[in-house]
Coordinates of C-alpha atoms and ligand atoms in Angstrom, one line a residue:
Chain A
M1 CA -28.6 51.7 -19.1
K2 CA -31.7 52.3 -21.2
E3 CA -29.5 52.4 -24.3
L4 CA -27.9 49.2 -23.3
I5 CA -31.3 47.4 -23.1
Q6 CA -32.3 48.9 -26.3
F7 CA -29.1 47.6 -27.9
Y8 CA -29.8 44.1 -26.6
L9 CA -33.4 44.2 -27.8
D10 CA -32.6 45.6 -31.3
P11 CA -33.2 42.7 -33.7
R12 CA -30.4 43.9 -36.0
N13 CA -27.9 43.1 -33.3
D14 CA -29.1 39.5 -33.2
L15 CA -28.5 38.9 -29.5
W16 CA -29.8 35.4 -29.6
G17 CA -27.8 34.3 -32.6
Q18 CA -24.6 35.8 -31.3
T19 CA -25.2 34.2 -27.9
I20 CA -25.5 30.8 -29.5
T21 CA -22.4 31.4 -31.5
F22 CA -20.5 32.6 -28.5
F23 CA -21.5 29.7 -26.3
G24 CA -20.4 27.4 -29.1
L25 CA -17.2 29.2 -29.4
C26 CA -16.6 28.6 -25.7
L27 CA -18.1 25.2 -25.0
I28 CA -16.8 23.3 -28.0
P29 CA -13.1 24.3 -27.3
I30 CA -13.6 23.6 -23.6
A31 CA -15.0 20.2 -24.3
V32 CA -12.2 19.4 -26.8
S33 CA -9.6 20.7 -24.3
I34 CA -11.0 18.4 -21.5
V35 CA -11.1 15.3 -23.7
L36 CA -7.7 15.9 -25.2
G37 CA -6.1 17.1 -22.0
V38 CA -7.3 14.2 -19.9
M39 CA -6.4 11.7 -22.6
I40 CA -2.9 13.0 -23.1
G41 CA -2.5 13.3 -19.4
I42 CA -3.4 9.6 -18.9
L43 CA -1.2 8.5 -21.8
V44 CA 1.9 10.3 -20.6
Y45 CA 1.8 10.2 -16.8
R46 CA 3.5 6.8 -16.4
N47 CA 6.4 7.6 -18.8
A48 CA 9.0 10.1 -17.7
V49 CA 10.0 11.1 -21.3
L50 CA 6.5 11.5 -22.6
S51 CA 5.6 13.5 -19.5
F52 CA 8.5 15.8 -19.9
V53 CA 7.6 16.4 -23.5
A54 CA 3.9 17.0 -22.8
I55 CA 4.5 19.3 -19.9
N56 CA 7.1 21.4 -21.7
L57 CA 4.9 21.6 -24.7
S58 CA 2.0 22.7 -22.5
N59 CA 4.2 25.4 -21.0
L60 CA 5.2 26.5 -24.4
I61 CA 1.7 26.8 -25.6
R62 CA 0.9 28.9 -22.6
A63 CA 3.7 31.2 -23.5
I64 CA 2.2 32.0 -26.9
P65 CA 0.4 35.3 -26.8
V66 CA -3.3 34.8 -27.2
I67 CA -3.5 37.0 -30.3
A68 CA -0.8 35.1 -32.0
A69 CA -2.4 31.8 -31.3
L70 CA -5.7 33.1 -32.7
F71 CA -4.0 34.0 -36.0
I72 CA -1.8 30.9 -36.3
F73 CA -4.6 28.9 -38.0
V74 CA -5.9 31.6 -40.2
P75 CA -3.5 30.7 -43.1
I76 CA -4.8 27.2 -43.0
F77 CA -8.5 27.6 -42.2
K78 CA -9.0 31.1 -43.4
I79 CA -11.1 33.3 -41.1
G80 CA -14.3 32.4 -39.2
F81 CA -15.5 30.1 -36.5
L82 CA -13.3 27.1 -37.1
P83 CA -9.8 28.7 -36.8
A84 CA -10.9 30.5 -33.6
A85 CA -12.4 27.3 -32.1
I86 CA -9.2 25.4 -32.9
A87 CA -7.0 28.1 -31.4
L88 CA -9.1 28.2 -28.3
S89 CA -9.0 24.4 -27.9
L90 CA -5.2 24.6 -28.1
L91 CA -5.1 27.2 -25.4
G92 CA -7.5 25.2 -23.2
I93 CA -5.5 22.0 -23.2
P94 CA -2.5 22.9 -21.0
P95 CA -4.4 23.5 -17.7
V96 CA -6.4 20.3 -18.1
L97 CA -3.4 18.3 -19.1
L98 CA -1.2 19.6 -16.3
N99 CA -3.8 19.0 -13.7
T100 CA -4.6 15.6 -14.9
Y101 CA -0.9 14.7 -14.8
V102 CA -0.4 16.3 -11.3
G103 CA -3.5 14.6 -10.0
L104 CA -2.5 11.2 -11.3
R105 CA 1.0 11.5 -10.0
G106 CA -0.3 12.7 -6.7
I107 CA -2.0 9.4 -6.0
D108 CA -0.1 7.3 -3.4
P109 CA 1.5 4.5 -5.4
A110 CA 0.9 2.3 -2.4
A111 CA -2.9 2.7 -2.9
I112 CA -2.5 1.5 -6.5
E113 CA -0.3 -1.4 -5.4
A114 CA -2.9 -2.4 -2.8
A115 CA -5.7 -2.1 -5.3
R116 CA -3.8 -4.4 -7.7
G117 CA -3.0 -6.7 -4.9
M118 CA -6.6 -7.2 -3.9
G119 CA -7.5 -8.1 -7.5
M120 CA -8.9 -5.0 -9.0
T121 CA -8.9 -4.9 -12.7
D122 CA -7.4 -1.8 -14.4
L123 CA -10.9 -0.5 -15.0
Q124 CA -11.8 -0.9 -11.4
I125 CA -8.6 0.8 -10.3
M126 CA -9.5 3.7 -12.6
L127 CA -13.1 4.0 -11.5
R128 CA -12.8 3.3 -7.8
V129 CA -9.4 4.7 -6.9
Q130 CA -7.9 7.0 -9.6
A131 CA -11.0 8.8 -10.8
P132 CA -12.2 9.9 -7.3
L133 CA -8.8 11.1 -6.4
V134 CA -8.0 12.9 -9.6
L135 CA -11.4 14.6 -10.1
P136 CA -11.0 17.5 -7.7
V137 CA -7.6 18.3 -9.1
L138 CA -8.9 17.9 -12.6
A139 CA -11.9 20.2 -11.8
A140 CA -9.4 23.0 -10.9
G141 CA -7.8 22.6 -14.3
V142 CA -11.1 22.6 -16.1
R143 CA -12.0 25.8 -14.2
T144 CA -8.8 27.5 -15.3
C145 CA -9.3 26.2 -18.9
A146 CA -13.0 27.5 -19.0
V147 CA -12.3 30.9 -17.7
Q148 CA -9.3 31.3 -20.0
V149 CA -11.3 30.2 -23.1
V150 CA -14.3 32.5 -22.2
A151 CA -12.0 35.4 -21.7
T152 CA -10.2 34.8 -25.0
A153 CA -13.2 33.9 -27.1
P154 CA -14.1 37.6 -27.8
L155 CA -10.9 38.0 -29.6
G156 CA -12.4 35.6 -32.1
G157 CA -14.3 38.7 -33.3
L158 CA -11.0 39.8 -34.9
I159 CA -11.0 36.9 -37.3
G160 CA -14.8 36.8 -37.8
A161 CA -15.7 34.0 -35.5
G162 CA -18.8 35.8 -34.4
G163 CA -20.2 35.9 -30.9
Y164 CA -20.0 38.7 -28.3
G165 CA -16.6 39.6 -29.6
E166 CA -18.2 41.0 -32.7
Y167 CA -20.0 43.6 -30.5
I168 CA -16.7 44.6 -28.9
I169 CA -14.6 44.7 -32.1
D170 CA -17.4 46.5 -34.0
G171 CA -17.9 48.9 -31.1
V172 CA -14.2 49.7 -31.1
N173 CA -14.1 50.3 -34.8
R174 CA -17.1 52.6 -34.6
L175 CA -16.1 54.1 -31.2
D176 CA -19.6 53.0 -30.0
T177 CA -19.2 52.8 -26.2
I178 CA -22.6 51.3 -25.7
E179 CA -21.8 48.4 -28.1
I180 CA -18.4 47.8 -26.5
L181 CA -20.1 47.8 -23.1
A182 CA -22.9 45.5 -24.2
G183 CA -20.3 42.9 -25.4
S184 CA -18.0 43.3 -22.4
I185 CA -20.7 42.9 -19.8
L186 CA -21.9 39.6 -21.4
V187 CA -18.4 38.2 -21.6
A188 CA -17.6 39.2 -18.0
A189 CA -20.8 37.7 -16.8
L190 CA -20.2 34.4 -18.6
A191 CA -16.7 34.2 -17.3
M192 CA -17.9 34.7 -13.7
L193 CA -20.7 32.2 -14.2
F194 CA -18.1 29.6 -15.2
E195 CA -15.8 30.5 -12.4
I196 CA -18.4 30.2 -9.7
G197 CA -20.2 27.2 -11.1
L198 CA -17.0 25.2 -11.5
S199 CA -15.7 26.2 -8.1
V200 CA -18.8 24.8 -6.6
A201 CA -18.4 21.6 -8.7
E202 CA -14.8 21.4 -7.6
K203 CA -15.8 21.5 -3.9
R204 CA -18.5 18.9 -4.5
L205 CA -16.1 16.6 -6.2
T206 CA -13.6 16.7 -3.4
P207 CA -14.2 13.5 -1.3
A208 CA -14.7 14.2 2.3
G209 CA -11.7 12.1 3.1
L210 CA -9.2 14.4 1.6
R211 CA -8.9 18.1 1.3
V212 CA -7.0 18.2 -1.9
R213 CA -5.0 21.3 -2.4
A214 CA -6.0 22.4 -5.9
V215 CA -3.1 22.9 -8.1
G216 CA -2.9 26.5 -9.2
I217 CA -1.9 26.6 -12.8
Chain B
M1 CA -5.6 -26.7 2.8
A2 CA -3.5 -24.0 1.3
E3 CA -0.1 -25.4 1.2
I4 CA 2.3 -23.2 -0.9
S5 CA 5.0 -24.9 -2.8
F6 CA 7.8 -23.0 -4.6
Q7 CA 9.4 -25.1 -7.3
A8 CA 12.6 -23.9 -8.8
I9 CA 11.0 -20.5 -8.9
T10 CA 13.3 -17.9 -10.7
K11 CA 12.9 -14.3 -11.6
Q12 CA 15.4 -12.3 -13.6
F13 CA 14.4 -8.7 -14.3
G14 CA 15.1 -7.6 -17.8
S15 CA 17.6 -5.0 -16.7
S16 CA 19.8 -7.2 -14.5
T17 CA 22.5 -9.7 -15.2
K18 CA 21.7 -12.1 -12.4
P19 CA 18.5 -13.5 -11.1
S20 CA 16.8 -11.7 -8.2
V21 CA 15.2 -14.9 -7.2
D22 CA 17.3 -18.0 -8.1
A23 CA 15.7 -21.4 -8.4
V24 CA 14.1 -21.3 -5.0
T25 CA 12.4 -24.5 -3.9
F26 CA 10.6 -25.0 -0.7
T27 CA 7.2 -25.7 0.8
V28 CA 5.2 -23.9 3.4
P29 CA 2.6 -26.2 5.0
S30 CA -1.0 -25.1 5.3
D31 CA -1.8 -22.7 8.2
T32 CA 1.7 -21.9 9.1
T33 CA 3.5 -18.6 9.2
C34 CA 6.7 -18.5 7.1
M35 CA 9.0 -15.6 7.5
F36 CA 11.3 -14.4 4.7
V37 CA 14.4 -12.9 6.1
G38 CA 17.6 -11.7 4.5
K39 CA 19.4 -8.5 3.7
S40 CA 17.9 -5.8 1.6
G41 CA 17.9 -6.8 -2.0
A42 CA 18.0 -10.5 -1.1
G43 CA 14.9 -11.1 -3.2
K44 CA 12.2 -11.5 -0.5
T45 CA 9.7 -9.0 -2.0
T46 CA 10.2 -10.4 -5.4
L47 CA 9.6 -13.9 -4.2
L48 CA 6.5 -12.8 -2.3
R49 CA 5.0 -10.8 -5.2
M50 CA 5.3 -13.8 -7.5
V51 CA 2.8 -15.6 -5.3
N52 CA 0.0 -13.3 -6.3
R53 CA 1.5 -12.6 -9.7
L54 CA 2.2 -9.0 -9.2
I55 CA 5.5 -10.2 -10.6
E56 CA 5.7 -12.9 -13.3
P57 CA 8.3 -15.5 -12.7
T58 CA 10.9 -16.1 -15.4
S59 CA 10.7 -19.9 -14.8
G60 CA 9.6 -22.4 -12.2
K61 CA 6.3 -23.0 -10.6
I62 CA 4.3 -21.9 -7.5
V63 CA 1.7 -24.4 -6.5
I64 CA -1.0 -23.4 -4.1
A65 CA -3.2 -26.3 -2.8
G66 CA -2.2 -28.3 -5.8
A67 CA -2.8 -25.7 -8.5
N68 CA -0.1 -23.9 -10.4
V69 CA -0.8 -20.2 -9.9
L70 CA 0.7 -19.5 -13.4
E71 CA -2.3 -21.2 -14.9
E72 CA -4.8 -19.1 -13.0
D73 CA -6.3 -15.8 -13.9
P74 CA -4.2 -13.3 -12.0
I75 CA -7.2 -11.1 -11.0
E76 CA -9.1 -14.1 -9.6
L77 CA -6.0 -15.4 -7.9
R78 CA -5.4 -12.0 -6.1
R79 CA -8.9 -11.9 -4.9
H80 CA -8.2 -15.1 -3.0
I81 CA -5.0 -13.9 -1.4
G82 CA -4.7 -11.2 1.2
Y83 CA -2.0 -8.7 0.6
V84 CA -0.5 -6.3 3.2
I85 CA 2.3 -3.9 2.5
Q86 CA 4.5 -1.6 4.6
Q87 CA 3.0 1.6 3.2
V88 CA -0.5 0.2 3.8
G89 CA -2.0 2.0 0.8
L90 CA -5.5 2.7 2.2
F91 CA -7.7 4.6 -0.1
P92 CA -7.8 8.1 1.3
H93 CA -11.2 9.0 -0.1
M94 CA -12.9 6.0 1.5
T95 CA -13.9 5.6 5.1
V96 CA -12.4 2.8 7.2
A97 CA -15.5 0.7 6.6
E98 CA -15.4 1.4 2.8
N99 CA -11.8 0.5 2.7
I100 CA -12.6 -2.9 4.3
R101 CA -15.6 -3.7 2.2
V102 CA -14.1 -2.7 -1.2
T103 CA -12.1 -5.9 -1.2
A104 CA -15.4 -7.9 -1.1
E105 CA -17.2 -5.5 -3.5
V106 CA -14.5 -5.9 -6.1
T107 CA -14.7 -9.7 -5.8
G108 CA -18.5 -9.6 -5.9
G109 CA -21.1 -12.0 -4.5
W110 CA -21.5 -10.4 -1.1
K111 CA -24.8 -9.2 0.3
K112 CA -24.8 -5.7 1.6
S113 CA -26.1 -6.7 5.1
R114 CA -23.6 -9.5 5.4
L115 CA -20.8 -7.2 4.4
D116 CA -21.8 -4.6 7.0
A117 CA -21.6 -7.3 9.7
R118 CA -18.3 -8.5 8.3
V119 CA -16.8 -5.1 8.5
D120 CA -17.7 -4.8 12.2
E121 CA -16.4 -8.3 12.8
L122 CA -13.1 -7.5 11.2
L123 CA -12.7 -4.2 13.0
D124 CA -13.3 -6.1 16.3
L125 CA -10.7 -8.7 15.2
V126 CA -8.0 -6.1 14.6
G127 CA -8.8 -4.3 17.8
L128 CA -10.6 -1.1 16.5
P129 CA -14.0 -0.6 18.1
P130 CA -16.4 -0.4 15.1
S131 CA -18.6 2.3 16.4
E132 CA -15.7 4.6 16.8
Y133 CA -13.7 3.8 13.7
R134 CA -16.1 2.7 11.0
R135 CA -16.7 6.2 9.7
R136 CA -13.2 7.6 10.1
F137 CA -11.0 8.4 7.1
P138 CA -7.5 7.0 6.8
R139 CA -5.8 10.3 7.5
E140 CA -7.6 10.4 10.9
L141 CA -5.8 7.3 12.0
S142 CA -2.3 6.7 13.4
G143 CA 0.2 4.6 11.5
G144 CA -0.5 1.6 13.7
Q145 CA -4.3 2.0 13.3
Q146 CA -3.9 2.3 9.5
Q147 CA -2.1 -1.0 9.4
R148 CA -4.8 -2.6 11.5
V149 CA -7.3 -1.5 8.8
G150 CA -4.8 -2.7 6.2
L151 CA -4.9 -6.1 7.8
A152 CA -8.6 -6.1 8.2
R153 CA -9.0 -5.3 4.5
A154 CA -6.8 -8.2 3.6
L155 CA -9.0 -10.5 5.6
T156 CA -12.4 -9.3 4.3
T157 CA -13.0 -12.2 2.0
D158 CA -11.4 -14.7 4.4
P159 CA -8.6 -15.7 2.1
M160 CA -6.6 -18.8 3.0
I161 CA -3.4 -17.1 2.3
L162 CA -2.0 -13.8 3.5
L163 CA 1.1 -12.1 2.0
M164 CA 2.7 -9.5 4.2
D165 CA 5.6 -7.4 3.0
E166 CA 7.3 -5.7 6.0
P167 CA 3.8 -4.8 7.3
F168 CA 5.1 -3.4 10.6
G169 CA 8.4 -2.0 9.3
A170 CA 7.3 1.6 9.4
L171 CA 5.9 1.5 12.9
D172 CA 7.7 2.6 16.1
A173 CA 9.1 -0.2 18.3
I174 CA 6.2 -0.3 20.8
T175 CA 3.5 -0.2 18.2
R176 CA 5.3 -2.8 16.2
A177 CA 5.5 -5.2 19.2
Q178 CA 1.8 -4.6 19.8
M179 CA 1.0 -5.4 16.2
Q180 CA 3.1 -8.5 16.3
D181 CA 1.1 -9.7 19.3
E182 CA -2.1 -8.9 17.6
L183 CA -1.0 -10.9 14.5
L184 CA -0.2 -13.9 16.7
R185 CA -3.6 -13.6 18.4
I186 CA -5.4 -13.2 15.0
Q187 CA -3.5 -16.1 13.5
S188 CA -4.4 -18.3 16.4
N189 CA -8.1 -17.4 15.7
V190 CA -8.2 -17.6 11.9
R191 CA -5.4 -19.9 10.8
K192 CA -4.0 -18.7 7.5
T193 CA -1.0 -19.7 5.5
I194 CA 1.1 -16.5 6.0
L195 CA 4.1 -15.5 4.0
F196 CA 5.7 -12.6 5.9
V197 CA 8.7 -10.6 4.7
T198 CA 10.8 -8.9 7.3
H199 CA 14.3 -7.8 7.9
D200 CA 13.9 -7.7 11.7
L201 CA 15.2 -11.0 13.0
E202 CA 13.4 -10.7 16.3
E203 CA 10.2 -10.3 14.4
A204 CA 11.0 -13.5 12.4
L205 CA 11.8 -15.5 15.5
K206 CA 8.7 -14.2 17.3
L207 CA 6.1 -14.7 14.6
G208 CA 7.5 -17.5 12.4
D209 CA 6.7 -21.2 12.5
L210 CA 9.2 -21.4 9.7
I211 CA 11.9 -19.0 8.6
A212 CA 13.3 -18.9 5.1
V213 CA 16.7 -17.2 4.9
M214 CA 17.3 -15.6 1.6
H215 CA 20.6 -14.4 0.3
Q216 CA 21.4 -13.0 -3.1
G217 CA 18.2 -14.6 -4.6
K218 CA 18.9 -18.0 -3.2
L219 CA 17.3 -19.8 -0.3
E220 CA 20.0 -20.4 2.2
Q221 CA 18.0 -22.3 4.8
L222 CA 14.5 -23.1 5.7
G223 CA 13.7 -24.2 9.2
A224 CA 11.9 -23.5 12.5
P225 CA 13.4 -20.6 14.5
V226 CA 15.0 -23.0 16.9
D227 CA 16.6 -25.0 14.0
L228 CA 18.1 -21.8 12.7
L229 CA 19.5 -20.8 16.1
T230 CA 20.8 -24.2 16.9
H231 CA 21.8 -25.6 13.5
P232 CA 22.6 -22.8 11.0
V233 CA 23.8 -24.4 7.8
N234 CA 26.6 -21.9 7.3
D235 CA 28.3 -18.9 8.7
M236 CA 26.1 -16.5 6.7
V237 CA 22.9 -17.9 8.3
A238 CA 24.6 -18.1 11.7
R239 CA 25.6 -14.4 11.5
L240 CA 22.2 -13.4 10.2
V241 CA 20.2 -15.2 12.9
G242 CA 22.8 -14.4 15.5
S243 CA 22.9 -18.0 16.6
D244 CA 26.1 -17.0 18.4
N245 CA 24.2 -14.4 20.3
I246 CA 23.8 -15.6 23.9
L247 CA 21.0 -13.3 24.8
R248 CA 19.0 -14.4 21.8
E249 CA 19.5 -18.0 22.6
L250 CA 18.5 -17.5 26.2
Q251 CA 15.3 -15.7 24.9
Y252 CA 14.3 -18.1 22.2
L253 CA 15.5 -21.6 23.3
T254 CA 13.3 -23.5 25.6
A255 CA 14.1 -24.9 29.0
A256 CA 13.6 -28.3 27.4
T257 CA 16.7 -27.9 25.2
A258 CA 18.8 -27.8 28.4
A259 CA 17.2 -30.7 30.1
T260 CA 19.6 -32.9 31.9
A261 CA 19.2 -36.2 33.7
G262 CA 22.6 -36.4 35.3
A263 CA 21.9 -33.9 38.0
R264 CA 19.6 -36.1 40.0
G265 CA 22.1 -37.8 42.2
R266 CA 23.5 -34.6 43.5
F267 CA 20.3 -33.4 45.2
A268 CA 19.4 -34.3 48.7
P269 CA 16.7 -37.1 48.5
G270 CA 13.3 -35.6 48.9
E271 CA 14.5 -32.1 48.5
A272 CA 11.7 -30.1 47.0
L273 CA 12.9 -28.4 43.8
P274 CA 11.0 -25.5 42.1
G275 CA 9.3 -26.2 38.9
C276 CA 9.8 -24.7 35.4
P277 CA 7.6 -25.2 32.4
R278 CA 9.3 -27.0 29.5
D279 CA 8.4 -24.2 27.1
A280 CA 9.7 -21.4 29.3
S281 CA 12.7 -19.6 27.9
L282 CA 16.2 -20.5 29.1
L283 CA 16.4 -16.9 30.3
S284 CA 13.4 -17.3 32.6
A285 CA 14.7 -20.7 33.8
M286 CA 18.1 -19.1 34.6
L287 CA 16.5 -16.2 36.4
K288 CA 14.5 -18.6 38.5
L289 CA 17.6 -20.5 39.4
F290 CA 19.2 -17.3 40.6
E291 CA 16.1 -16.1 42.5
T292 CA 15.4 -19.3 44.3
G293 CA 19.0 -20.3 44.9
A294 CA 17.9 -23.9 44.1
P295 CA 20.5 -26.2 42.6
A296 CA 18.1 -27.3 39.9
L297 CA 14.6 -26.8 38.5
V298 CA 12.2 -29.6 37.7
L299 CA 10.8 -29.4 34.2
E300 CA 7.1 -29.5 34.0
S301 CA 5.2 -30.5 31.0
P302 CA 3.0 -27.6 29.9
G303 CA 0.1 -29.8 29.2
A304 CA 0.4 -31.9 32.3
G305 CA -2.9 -33.3 33.3
V306 CA -4.6 -31.7 30.2
G307 CA -3.1 -32.8 27.0
G308 CA -3.2 -36.5 26.4
G309 CA 0.0 -36.4 24.4
A310 CA 2.2 -35.0 27.1
G311 CA 3.8 -38.4 27.4
G312 CA 6.6 -39.6 29.7
G313 CA 7.5 -36.5 31.6
S314 CA 4.0 -35.7 32.9
G315 CA 4.4 -37.4 36.2
A316 CA 7.2 -35.1 37.3
S317 CA 5.4 -32.0 38.1
G318 CA 5.3 -32.5 41.8
G319 CA 9.0 -32.2 42.4
G320 CA 9.8 -35.7 43.5
G321 CA 11.0 -38.4 41.2
G322 CA 11.0 -37.8 37.4
A323 CA 12.0 -39.4 34.2
A324 CA 15.4 -38.8 32.6
G325 CA 16.0 -35.3 31.4
D326 CA 13.7 -33.7 33.8
Y327 CA 16.0 -31.2 35.4
I328 CA 17.6 -28.0 34.4
T329 CA 20.7 -26.6 36.1
L330 CA 23.0 -23.7 35.5
A331 CA 25.5 -26.1 34.2
S332 CA 23.1 -27.6 31.8
I333 CA 22.1 -24.2 30.5
I334 CA 25.7 -23.3 30.0
S335 CA 26.5 -26.5 28.2
T336 CA 23.6 -25.9 25.9
L337 CA 24.8 -22.4 25.1
M338 CA 28.3 -23.7 24.5
K339 CA 27.1 -26.4 22.1
G340 CA 27.9 -25.4 18.6
R341 CA 29.9 -22.5 19.8
S342 CA 33.2 -24.4 19.4
R343 CA 33.4 -23.2 15.8
E344 CA 34.1 -19.6 16.7
G345 CA 34.6 -19.7 20.4
W346 CA 32.8 -17.1 22.4
P347 CA 31.2 -14.5 20.2
E348 CA 32.9 -11.2 19.7
S349 CA 32.7 -9.1 16.6
A350 CA 30.3 -11.4 14.8
T351 CA 27.6 -10.9 17.4
L352 CA 28.0 -7.2 17.4
A353 CA 28.0 -6.9 13.7
A354 CA 25.1 -9.2 13.0
S355 CA 22.7 -8.2 15.7
G356 CA 23.9 -5.1 17.5
A357 CA 21.6 -2.5 16.1
D358 CA 18.7 -4.8 15.6
S359 CA 18.4 -6.6 18.9
G360 CA 19.4 -3.5 20.8
N361 CA 16.0 -1.9 20.6
S362 CA 13.7 -4.6 19.6
G363 CA 15.1 -7.1 22.0
N364 CA 12.7 -5.7 24.5
S365 CA 9.8 -6.3 22.3
G366 CA 10.3 -10.0 22.7
N367 CA 9.1 -9.7 26.2
G368 CA 5.8 -8.1 25.4
G369 CA 2.7 -10.2 26.0
N370 CA 2.6 -13.4 24.2
G371 CA -0.3 -14.3 22.1
G372 CA 0.1 -18.0 22.5
K373 CA 1.3 -18.9 19.1
G374 CA -0.1 -22.3 18.9
A375 CA 2.8 -23.5 16.7
D376 CA 2.5 -27.1 17.5
G377 CA 5.5 -29.1 17.8
L378 CA 7.9 -26.2 17.9
A379 CA 10.2 -25.8 20.9
L380 CA 10.1 -22.0 20.8
A381 CA 10.2 -20.2 24.1
K382 CA 7.3 -18.1 25.1
A383 CA 9.3 -15.4 26.7
Ligands
ADP401 N1 11.1 -4.1 -10.9 C1 12.4 -4.4 -10.8 N2 13.2 -4.3 -11.9 C2 14.5 -4.6 -11.8 N3 15.1 -5.1 -10.7 C3 14.4 -5.3 -9.6 C4 13.0 -5.0 -9.6 N4 12.5 -5.3 -8.4 C5 13.5 -5.8 -7.7 N5 14.7 -5.8 -8.4 C6 16.0 -6.2 -8.0 O1 15.8 -7.5 -7.4 C7 16.6 -7.7 -6.3 C8 15.7 -8.2 -5.2 O2 14.8 -7.2 -4.8 P1 13.7 -7.3 -3.7 O3 13.0 -8.6 -3.9 O4 12.9 -6.1 -3.6 O5 14.6 -7.5 -2.4 P2 14.2 -7.5 -0.8 O6 12.7 -7.4 -0.8 O7 14.8 -8.7 -0.3 O8 14.9 -6.3 -0.3 C9 17.3 -6.4 -6.0 O9 18.6 -6.5 -6.5 C10 16.5 -5.4 -6.8 O10 17.3 -4.4 -7.3
MG402 MG1 11.5 -5.9 0.1

């Protein structure tokens, strides 16, 4: 315990710098995944062919081993933060995309028909009807995405992305249990923080009128 | 004020070889209820949805109160037309009150306090006590209650036109009959021009001032329910409306249609005959003849002593002397039923085929309370 605190306080370990890097390595891919996942979901949900392609591609991505995904971009972007961030973004898209799609498809078409019939514009339909109904489902997807990205980000240490992963990788290389532990604890804590925070957000976002069954992806 | 006129309106979907709605031309006068009937796929929904431009016509015009809807902004247009569909489509995340007010919020220009009052007013109108239902969510309502909210929502901004696409089609027979009565009551209060799609003929006869019979995209006949029963333009319409269905005629034709003058001489002078309102159904007149054992009934004008326009027959109500055509007898009822039946003789297979399943269960519903339909000038029986 004491050694652990000593490790964190040791300026050579640059806890602050690594924390910023690690947060960047998580938050940027999560944000990119949300934006792209939602956008693609909205673009494809009305078209059977596009949906089919998007969903199967998502499943394909999920089938790629995390390690492999991490190394895929190395030949193009070399090592460092960027290839890791891109790989993590790619990994994060499927849960967001799938939940966006499922959420949109789950809206009663009659509600949309009624909305159009009463003279709502497309924007009004989106803001007043679709968004409130999709958000809880989407939140479940974001939670999955976030936890997955945080859990995978330490592997970025393998390709020199920095962050807490560096402690773990370095610790393994040097068989330094304290260093391994120091990195692992931080990663686990962060993953749990995301999980809890986003669960709360998800409940908050579920309108009282419906108890949406979150789609487990 | 909101007369709706269809002018050679045509819709051919890109994928199909023949038009779904084919050069349909007719006019629905302001404040009347026009029922679209016809088999599934006849083009009723397509015709209806062209009115608020959820479907764009291929050619032709729809003119509402003098303005061609094709020249209006579709969004603005829809905000001035109420729309009710079978699946209701309430917004599940909004309370009943929010569902009703959203129509006005989207349109804009409503004060919040005015809107609160409006919501309660509408809930009362559709028979849902506001204090109990305002805060409920759609999933806490029965199907019938949901459709009441659907109707309230369509009325929020007090549109002059109401489009209804099989609004009661998903309800059980009893609830459906209740909702029909409610609609009659509401319509007598608010007076809208209503276009109402149904495939239930009893519903059409009960609710319609006018019935438009559609078949394969074409308008086969437009007329008052009695016209359709008594003068179907062809066999298709005759079969569809079951104008050869005796029970239906007894239910929907009025005693006045069987009025006869010739009977008078055959009664003992001064004999007191029971009376029968002119707008009573033939069925109730016949039952009264059986019950009382009288040889004839004296037709009474419904508005006798009240309505100034009751005209010639109003003096008859006592039971003494009356003008020509003031009696109804079993013989006159039978001869009315036999009229127009010469074509096919007594109904056999056609009756069963056309109306068997339908009138079997919903026939009862015709006898539910009547909301007083206020359809002036129509000789429809108030069962
Ligand atoms: N969006 C559409 N695309 C292609 N064909 C359609 C579409 N909507 C309706 N139709 C066709 O138009 C015809 C009339 O349909 P509809 O108006 O729904 O009939 P109804 O309401 O009388 O049952 C049917 O043959 C139907 O298949
Ligand atoms: Mg239809």
